Amino acid sequence: MDNTLKLIVLDWIPSQSKVIDFGCGDGALLKILSEQKSIIGYGVENDPDKINACIINGVSVIQQDIDAGIHNYKGMGFDVAVMASSIQCLRKPRDAMKNILKVANECVITLPNFGNWELRLGILNGKMPSSAQLPAKWYETKNLHLCTIADFEELCREESFTIKKNVYLNRKGKSSWLANKLPNLFAAQAVYLIG
Amino acid sequence: MKINTEKVSFVEPLALESGEILHGFDLMTETYGELNYAKDNAVLVCHAFSGNHHAAGKRDGEKKPGWWDELIGDGKTIDTRNYFVVAVNNIGGCHGSTGPATPNNESNQFSGASFPEVSVSDWVKTQKLLADHFRIDCWEMVAGGSLGGMQALQWAISYPNRVKKAAIIAASSKISTQNIALNEVAREIIKKDEDFHNGDYLSKDVSPKKGLKAARMLGHITYLSESNMSKRFGRRLQDPKNKIDADVNYEVENYLQYKGEQFANTFDANSYILMTKAMDSFDPAKDFDNDLIKCLQNIQAKLLVISFDSDWLFPKEYGIEIQMSAIKAGIDSSYIELEGDYGHDSFLFYSEQYSVALTNFLKSDG
């Protein structure tokens, strides 16, 4: 997770809250959150190398496949759930979203925007596009359900997920005027606080 | 690696969970490496059901090294160049610590079946007295597998400020009905041996070895996995030259006969019964309205819960239960599930992932 994104999440998550990070990677976000906002954090991860990185980082981690496990964390008193760049990797993103909002009062979701002009150009070129946010080749990508900002926000409206806050970031990971004016075309990434 | 084997005597009476009093006791201990000046590099390893204080290294004339030798030593997972590792034989055992087979100080008689019932929390209490003896204020880590993992958990519950990290491996917060049932069959087999004499066999100078052997054979099957047994023995017939028993047909039979016999020659039947009873009754939540979450709430140590995929005696659901309760309690706890080739016994053996996880946990900030 890059720095701008970390700062946004750090700002949104209240001090001393109980946080669960689905697809927590090496636990870097949880580590910063516990250092700077005294949160109680748990990561869910299924990659053994990343789990080891969490352990050495001193971050509490649970080895589990997210697809199989979100609903297990209901009723555990989480204030915030984080799902950074992994919603599109899940088998059933819509169900996952519904479950996440049962696990925690609020959730932070970051999303690579498939509607970004660079990717649209790639498609126009007749090839599966790639970008800094979506670097993997089509045959080795973990992404199953890529979507655009417009698609995701439509889903939120349909399912009555309230978008409490959002930030759109350009290809450099910065919040720019253009990315906020026409996010579906110019944002490379979107960050949401959903309740 | 510096190894020191020492019997430590405690003269003060020990109040046991059962209400009985043990009037002083000995703990057989073995340590590896050196305690540093600050006394903050100490690791306690707790043995499983049939283990003892001999956790690592090889003694003269010994065929096999200590039970956790694959993980403890210079440059190993628990690196004895950096850590001072302490292993004990628990009371009620039969490898030098006070137990049913040690002669009573006053009468010089074996206590045998009259040796009081001991519990996991009693063991932890004696280990805490040992920590005091070594002037270790806080263990860097307490670790163990199976019944040893239960002790690690109990440590974190009983003495929150005296343990920084607890590695709870192939264990549970209480054993299943099926486990109790299996233990009862083993006990029954021992008790029905004509040489058992209600537990007073030592005064008659006999030993219920046949019962002990059969009980161990049953136990041994539960420590392995089906796939491991198939891989190791298949349906191969035993070479007639090496048959332990004339009636043996298959290699697996011969193996169990051999393991059972070896065990019966070195283990005490009353200890076997006592240890299985301690395992059956382990349930730290019982002092907290049967609420495991409440029970874990005061823990200050960081936990690492490890389960093995081939373990059917203590399956992963047990590890997950501890982890989920720890999350509800809001304490630091991680859960990992490892591939293990050896069923329940996987916790005894080195694997890269297992080793990396434990090393990282030990090194992580407390």
XYZ file of C-alpha atoms in Angstrom:
561
model
C 0.000 0.000 0.000
C 1.509 3.343 -0.979
C 1.933 6.274 1.344
C -0.962 8.499 0.265
C -3.312 5.583 0.685
C -1.876 4.806 4.128
C -2.349 8.415 5.217
C -5.979 8.398 4.091
C -6.747 5.176 5.928
C -4.838 6.397 8.968
C -6.982 9.504 8.992
C -10.273 7.635 8.645
C -9.765 4.946 11.250
C -10.562 6.119 14.783
C -8.015 5.706 17.573
C -8.274 2.599 19.740
C -10.710 0.931 17.398
C -10.731 -2.788 16.688
C -9.730 -3.373 13.089
C -9.678 -6.399 10.811
C -7.726 -6.252 7.563
C -8.797 -8.804 4.974
C -5.858 -9.601 2.720
C -3.468 -7.792 5.048
C -0.285 -8.682 3.123
C 2.799 -8.150 5.259
C 0.762 -6.353 7.919
C 2.334 -2.942 7.258
C -0.961 -1.038 7.522
C -1.962 -2.725 10.785
C 1.484 -2.073 12.199
C 1.248 1.663 11.485
C -2.327 1.782 12.764
C -1.337 0.147 16.036
C 1.697 2.388 16.441
C -0.033 5.646 15.582
C -3.656 5.091 16.506
C -3.364 2.397 19.182
C -5.798 0.137 17.405
C -6.243 -3.558 18.161
C -5.682 -5.137 14.785
C -5.945 -8.537 13.149
C -4.994 -9.478 9.636
C -6.415 -12.271 7.519
C -4.030 -13.682 4.953
C -3.490 -16.953 3.146
C -0.015 -16.555 1.670
C 2.596 -18.241 3.919
C 5.355 -15.736 3.080
C 3.114 -12.778 3.868
C 1.975 -14.472 7.085
C 5.584 -14.826 8.155
C 6.153 -11.169 7.373
C 3.204 -10.318 9.651
C 4.618 -12.435 12.460
C 8.008 -10.788 12.242
C 6.265 -7.386 12.096
C 4.520 -8.302 15.334
C 1.112 -8.125 13.672
C -1.598 -10.600 14.713
C -2.584 -12.636 11.691
C -4.967 -15.469 10.947
C -4.231 -17.866 8.138
C -7.415 -18.198 6.155
C -8.860 -17.989 2.689
C -10.922 -14.776 2.654
C -13.487 -16.253 0.300
C -14.262 -18.925 2.854
C -13.945 -16.902 5.978
C -15.404 -13.381 6.230
C -18.644 -14.453 7.919
C -16.623 -16.157 10.701
C -15.741 -12.755 12.105
C -19.268 -11.583 12.810
C -20.031 -10.650 16.394
C -16.414 -10.086 17.342
C -16.779 -6.402 17.997
C -14.866 -5.007 15.043
C -15.259 -1.274 14.463
C -13.630 -1.166 11.060
C -12.822 -3.718 8.381
C -10.251 -2.992 5.704
C -10.133 -4.554 2.303
C -7.323 -3.041 0.284
C -7.075 -4.013 -3.362
C -8.524 -7.430 -2.792
C -12.285 -7.146 -3.348
C -11.797 -7.864 -7.065
C -9.903 -11.071 -6.224
C -12.834 -12.623 -4.379
C -15.171 -15.147 -5.887
C -18.319 -13.273 -4.861
C -17.505 -9.621 -4.204
C -21.095 -8.563 -3.601
C -21.683 -11.214 -0.938
C -18.276 -10.417 0.534
C -19.266 -6.735 0.847
C -22.513 -7.660 2.583
C -20.633 -9.918 4.984
C -17.939 -7.352 5.712
C -20.603 -4.864 6.748
C -21.935 -7.458 9.181
C -18.432 -7.964 10.617
C -17.733 -4.275 11.235
C -19.715 -1.038 11.436
C -17.647 0.518 8.705
C -15.298 -0.714 6.051
C -12.475 0.820 4.093
C -12.272 -0.472 0.555
C -9.700 0.373 -2.050
C -10.334 -0.460 -5.644
C -8.264 -0.393 -8.829
C -10.368 1.460 -11.411
C -10.709 -0.528 -14.611
C -12.294 2.493 -16.252
C -9.073 4.514 -16.165
C -8.142 5.937 -19.574
C -4.842 4.066 -19.690
C -6.606 0.737 -19.382
C -9.283 1.793 -21.871
C -6.506 2.532 -24.347
C -5.057 -0.906 -23.731
C -8.395 -2.498 -24.563
C -8.723 -0.297 -27.663
C -5.346 -1.648 -28.640
C -6.863 -5.109 -28.578
C -4.835 -6.332 -25.618
C -5.552 -7.002 -21.953
C -4.339 -3.794 -20.361
C -1.889 -3.453 -17.534
C -0.926 -0.583 -15.263
C 0.921 0.132 -12.024
C -2.230 -0.894 -10.107
C -2.858 -3.941 -12.298
C 0.570 -5.190 -13.282
C -0.093 -8.923 -13.705
C -0.519 -10.616 -17.056
C -3.964 -11.995 -17.872
C -2.811 -15.581 -17.302
C -1.447 -15.004 -13.849
C -3.654 -12.306 -12.406
C -5.536 -13.007 -9.191
C -8.247 -10.571 -10.212
C -11.529 -12.291 -10.970
C -14.011 -9.414 -10.912
C -12.442 -6.187 -12.103
C -14.792 -3.231 -12.228
C -14.845 0.473 -12.857
C -15.609 3.169 -10.306
C -19.002 3.614 -11.978
C -19.737 -0.125 -11.611
C -18.759 -0.191 -7.960
C -20.742 2.886 -7.013
C -23.739 1.492 -8.844
C -23.489 -1.650 -6.731
C -23.313 0.486 -3.595
C -26.512 2.290 -4.600
C -28.308 -0.946 -5.448
C -27.344 -2.607 -2.191
C -27.760 0.551 -0.087
C -24.133 0.580 1.019
C -23.577 4.146 2.179
C -20.407 5.731 0.868
C -19.446 7.950 3.812
C -16.162 9.164 2.398
C -14.243 8.714 -0.803
C -10.975 9.771 -2.364
C -9.901 9.281 -5.954
C -6.235 8.899 -6.760
C -4.474 9.358 -10.075
C -1.863 7.054 -11.584
C 0.802 8.562 -9.352
C -1.242 7.742 -6.275
C -2.093 11.404 -5.670
C -5.460 13.030 -5.163
C -5.641 15.310 -8.220
C -8.248 17.781 -9.513
C -8.739 15.760 -12.685
C -9.116 12.446 -10.904
C -11.799 13.941 -8.670
C -13.565 15.752 -11.510
C -13.877 12.699 -13.761
C -12.949 9.769 -11.537
C -14.171 6.979 -13.794
C -11.835 8.195 -16.535
C -8.887 9.692 -14.687
C -8.669 7.945 -11.302
C -6.477 4.872 -11.139
C -7.650 3.989 -7.666
C -10.590 4.764 -5.437
C -10.722 4.636 -1.651
C -14.050 4.378 0.137
C -15.312 4.462 3.659
C -18.540 2.524 3.535
C -21.088 2.142 6.307
C 25.519 -26.243 23.070
C 25.833 -26.158 26.822
C 23.588 -28.795 28.409
C 22.914 -28.967 32.103
C 20.799 -31.686 33.693
C 19.793 -30.973 37.253
C 17.288 -32.151 39.823
C 15.846 -29.140 41.633
C 14.187 -29.755 45.010
C 11.413 -27.654 46.478
C 10.705 -28.097 50.172
C 7.644 -25.892 50.521
C 4.288 -27.695 50.432
C 2.473 -27.392 47.129
C -1.297 -26.989 47.184
C -2.684 -28.902 44.226
C -5.821 -28.041 42.286
C -7.451 -31.196 43.654
C -7.155 -29.807 47.184
C -4.423 -32.246 48.158
C -1.023 -31.090 49.374
C 2.304 -32.315 48.043
C 4.844 -31.989 50.838
C 7.788 -30.862 48.791
C 8.763 -32.195 45.379
C 11.638 -32.623 42.954
C 11.716 -31.339 39.399
C 14.056 -32.964 36.947
C 15.277 -30.251 34.609
C 17.503 -29.880 31.598
C 18.727 -26.557 30.234
C 20.373 -25.638 26.950
C 22.495 -22.577 26.270
C 23.129 -19.841 28.797
C 20.961 -17.411 30.712
C 22.144 -13.876 29.926
C 22.920 -11.199 32.507
C 19.505 -9.541 32.181
C 17.847 -12.973 32.445
C 15.549 -12.056 29.570
C 16.478 -14.723 27.034
C 14.750 -17.675 28.695
C 12.448 -20.033 26.830
C 10.438 -22.732 28.570
C 9.507 -25.798 26.544
C 6.740 -27.967 27.969
C 6.581 -31.639 27.167
C 3.643 -33.552 25.780
C 2.025 -36.609 27.297
C 4.954 -39.040 27.339
C 7.819 -36.550 27.058
C 10.279 -35.470 29.704
C 13.013 -32.976 30.564
C 15.324 -34.345 27.892
C 14.254 -32.097 25.010
C 17.450 -31.794 22.985
C 20.943 -33.150 22.500
C 22.103 -36.735 22.693
C 23.350 -38.366 25.855
C 26.123 -40.939 25.799
C 24.878 -44.271 24.527
C 21.567 -42.829 23.403
C 20.196 -43.841 20.005
C 17.797 -40.937 19.690
C 18.247 -37.326 20.833
C 15.730 -35.389 22.972
C 12.130 -35.041 21.804
C 12.472 -31.537 20.312
C 16.047 -31.859 19.104
C 15.008 -30.966 15.547
C 14.014 -27.515 16.797
C 16.316 -26.783 19.742
C 20.062 -26.317 19.410
C 22.840 -24.092 18.125
C 21.647 -22.449 14.915
C 18.288 -24.246 15.063
C 14.737 -22.850 15.266
C 15.089 -22.065 18.970
C 18.717 -21.052 18.746
C 20.583 -21.954 21.931
C 23.347 -19.499 21.022
C 20.841 -16.742 21.826
C 18.321 -18.352 24.120
C 18.465 -20.210 27.402
C 16.066 -23.103 26.962
C 14.561 -24.828 29.990
C 12.820 -28.202 29.884
C 11.301 -30.026 32.867
C 9.850 -33.402 33.617
C 6.439 -32.624 35.099
C 5.422 -33.898 38.523
C 3.511 -37.139 38.279
C 5.879 -38.193 35.501
C 8.414 -40.968 35.695
C 11.718 -39.513 34.578
C 13.146 -38.159 37.794
C 10.557 -35.667 39.026
C 8.344 -36.592 41.957
C 5.708 -39.015 40.772
C 3.913 -42.255 41.562
C 7.101 -44.276 40.982
C 9.421 -42.238 43.216
C 9.845 -43.496 46.776
C 8.167 -41.419 49.430
C 10.703 -39.535 51.586
C 9.351 -40.634 54.963
C 8.145 -44.184 54.401
C 10.433 -44.968 51.482
C 7.372 -46.594 49.894
C 6.175 -45.838 46.377
C 3.038 -43.772 46.429
C 1.797 -45.573 43.308
C -1.923 -45.175 42.806
C -2.188 -43.009 45.940
C -0.143 -40.265 44.287
C -2.476 -37.270 44.113
C -4.181 -36.210 40.928
C -2.277 -33.383 39.249
C -3.485 -30.912 36.644
C -2.013 -28.777 33.895
C -2.281 -25.715 36.125
C -0.415 -27.607 38.897
C 2.409 -28.246 36.436
C 2.473 -24.596 35.464
C 2.604 -23.685 39.158
C 5.696 -25.877 39.639
C 7.275 -24.424 36.504
C 6.673 -20.943 37.920
C 8.523 -21.975 41.093
C 11.328 -23.174 38.841
C 11.393 -19.779 37.100
C 11.727 -18.194 40.552
C 14.560 -20.617 41.290
C 16.410 -19.485 38.142
C 15.447 -15.840 38.938
C 13.719 -15.561 35.584
C 11.112 -12.802 35.933
C 9.590 -13.284 32.528
C 9.912 -16.010 29.923
C 10.625 -14.695 26.459
C 8.519 -17.604 25.272
C 6.734 -20.645 26.643
C 6.172 -23.247 23.949
C 4.858 -26.751 23.653
C 2.916 -29.172 21.509
C -0.163 -31.196 22.433
C -0.361 -31.412 26.246
C 2.691 -29.112 26.199
C 0.695 -26.545 24.222
C -1.966 -26.669 26.918
C 0.705 -25.747 29.463
C 1.820 -22.834 27.278
C -1.790 -21.592 27.178
C -2.199 -22.098 30.925
C 0.998 -20.110 31.545
C -0.389 -17.130 29.656
C -3.623 -17.372 31.677
C -2.129 -18.062 35.128
C 0.840 -15.693 35.064
C 0.037 -12.908 32.584
C 3.059 -10.770 33.423
C 5.595 -13.569 33.488
C 5.419 -14.703 29.880
C 5.904 -12.570 26.783
C 4.986 -15.072 24.104
C 3.187 -18.392 24.151
C 3.380 -20.857 21.271
C 0.397 -23.199 21.505
C 1.014 -26.001 19.035
C -1.243 -28.909 18.034
C -3.256 -28.248 21.178
C -6.694 -27.170 22.330
C -8.371 -25.329 25.170
C -10.012 -28.604 26.120
C -9.956 -32.036 24.551
C -12.872 -33.618 22.728
C -15.237 -36.316 23.942
C -13.562 -38.685 21.486
C -10.150 -37.946 23.012
C -11.448 -38.660 26.514
C -12.952 -41.886 25.178
C -9.639 -42.961 23.652
C -7.829 -42.151 26.899
C -10.336 -44.215 28.861
C -9.772 -47.238 26.630
C -6.024 -46.912 27.227
C -6.545 -46.679 30.995
C -8.869 -49.667 30.952
C -6.301 -51.757 29.079
C -3.686 -50.934 31.741
C -5.996 -51.544 34.683
C -7.049 -54.926 33.340
C -3.439 -56.163 33.266
C -3.160 -58.797 36.000
C 0.051 -57.140 37.212
C -1.623 -53.781 37.822
C -2.829 -54.587 41.389
C -4.919 -51.425 41.618
C -1.803 -49.398 40.974
C 0.304 -50.929 43.750
C 2.414 -53.079 41.447
C 5.775 -51.563 42.448
C 5.535 -52.764 46.055
C 4.903 -56.238 44.606
C 7.903 -55.837 42.331
C 5.936 -56.323 39.119
C 4.811 -54.017 36.332
C 1.715 -54.099 34.091
C 3.841 -53.977 30.977
C 1.430 -55.878 28.755
C -1.329 -53.369 29.449
C 0.993 -50.423 29.089
C 2.241 -51.757 25.777
C -1.242 -52.247 24.334
C -2.349 -48.813 25.578
C 0.630 -47.214 23.880
C -0.030 -49.091 20.637
C -3.528 -47.627 20.562
C -2.200 -44.170 21.426
C 0.488 -44.364 18.794
C -2.065 -44.871 16.025
C -3.798 -41.667 17.070
C -0.544 -39.691 16.934
C 0.026 -40.590 13.271
C -2.145 -39.958 10.258
C -3.691 -42.482 7.929
C -1.709 -41.199 4.953
C 1.523 -41.244 6.922
C 0.977 -44.857 7.957
C 0.097 -45.855 4.391
C 3.204 -44.146 3.086
C 5.520 -45.626 5.685
C 4.226 -49.169 5.865
C 1.643 -49.711 3.160
C 0.529 -53.329 3.269
C 4.064 -54.652 3.202
C 4.635 -57.932 4.989
C 7.123 -58.047 7.815
C 10.494 -59.646 7.126
C 10.347 -62.898 9.182
C 13.910 -62.347 10.424
C 12.953 -59.232 12.386
C 9.612 -60.274 13.794
C 8.987 -59.082 17.340
C 6.095 -61.441 17.736
C 5.522 -64.679 15.811
C 1.908 -63.723 15.039
C 2.880 -60.520 13.272
C 2.087 -60.373 9.546
C 2.449 -56.788 8.419
C 5.215 -54.249 8.937
C 2.849 -51.856 10.677
C 2.038 -54.518 13.271
C 5.689 -55.122 13.943
C 6.297 -51.391 14.238
C 3.516 -50.941 16.791
C 4.682 -54.009 18.726
C 8.191 -52.588 18.851
C 7.113 -49.064 19.832
C 4.717 -50.393 22.457
C 7.295 -52.657 24.006
C 9.963 -49.952 24.083
C 7.528 -47.612 25.784
C 6.370 -50.191 28.339
C 9.959 -50.701 29.406
C 10.541 -47.037 30.185
C 7.191 -45.654 31.334
C 5.245 -46.019 34.542
C 1.628 -47.173 34.323
C 0.389 -44.880 37.106
C 2.062 -41.940 35.381
C 0.274 -42.921 32.168
C -3.077 -42.841 33.910
C -2.283 -39.610 35.741
C -1.111 -37.822 32.595
C -4.195 -38.825 30.600
C -6.419 -37.673 33.476
C -4.634 -34.306 33.512
C -5.236 -34.031 29.786
C -8.928 -34.946 30.115
C -9.581 -32.399 32.844
C -7.760 -29.489 31.207
C -10.319 -26.736 30.684
C -9.096 -23.327 31.855
C -12.444 -21.737 30.979
C -14.127 -23.686 33.787
C -12.865 -21.095 36.294
C -14.410 -18.332 34.181
C -18.061 -19.443 33.936
C -17.055 -21.766 31.085
C -16.375 -18.689 29.011
C -13.109 -19.048 27.102
C -13.220 -15.413 26.008
C -13.375 -14.217 29.610
C -10.619 -16.667 30.440
C -8.302 -15.195 27.812
C -9.046 -11.547 28.560
C -6.245 -11.009 31.089
C -3.561 -12.483 28.887
C -0.719 -10.071 28.205
C 1.442 -12.484 26.244
C 1.343 -12.635 22.506
C -0.020 -15.980 21.316
C 0.886 -18.055 18.296
C -1.529 -20.903 17.695
C -0.376 -23.582 15.263
C -2.380 -26.506 13.884
C -1.308 -29.207 11.446
C -3.492 -30.293 8.551
C -2.918 -34.029 9.085
C -3.627 -33.941 12.835
C -6.910 -35.716 13.538
C -6.397 -36.028 17.300
C -6.243 -32.245 17.800
C -7.700 -31.024 14.503
C -7.397 -27.425 13.320
C -10.861 -26.506 14.627
C -9.367 -26.550 18.143
C -6.657 -24.095 17.168
C -9.210 -21.905 15.408
C -11.415 -21.934 18.508
C -8.573 -20.551 20.622
C -7.792 -17.955 17.953
C -11.398 -16.799 17.533
C -11.834 -16.509 21.300
C -8.582 -14.556 21.488
C -9.900 -12.113 18.867
C -13.149 -11.677 20.772
C -11.114 -11.085 23.919
C -9.056 -8.530 21.974
C -5.666 -10.035 22.771
C -2.660 -10.396 20.471
C -2.900 -13.765 18.806
C -2.009 -15.300 15.471
C -3.150 -18.564 13.969
C -1.416 -20.582 11.298
C -2.153 -23.934 9.779
C 0.815 -25.933 8.576
C 1.265 -28.939 6.407
C 2.534 -31.816 8.496
C 3.360 -35.291 7.345
C 3.110 -36.954 10.712
C -0.420 -36.339 11.948
C -0.573 -35.120 15.548
C 3.135 -35.863 15.967
C 3.973 -33.254 13.285
C 4.711 -30.743 16.049
C 7.828 -32.736 16.945
C 9.477 -32.457 13.552
C 11.249 -29.728 11.629
C 9.687 -28.257 8.529
C 10.794 -25.026 6.956
C 7.499 -23.209 7.358
C 7.123 -24.364 10.950
C 10.647 -23.332 11.805
C 10.394 -19.922 10.132
C 7.116 -19.188 11.921
C 8.501 -20.067 15.348
C 11.787 -18.250 14.793
C 9.989 -15.111 13.601
C 7.585 -15.283 16.518
C 10.452 -15.606 18.961
C 12.295 -12.692 17.358
C 9.262 -10.395 17.023
C 8.772 -7.520 19.451
C 7.113 -8.688 22.639
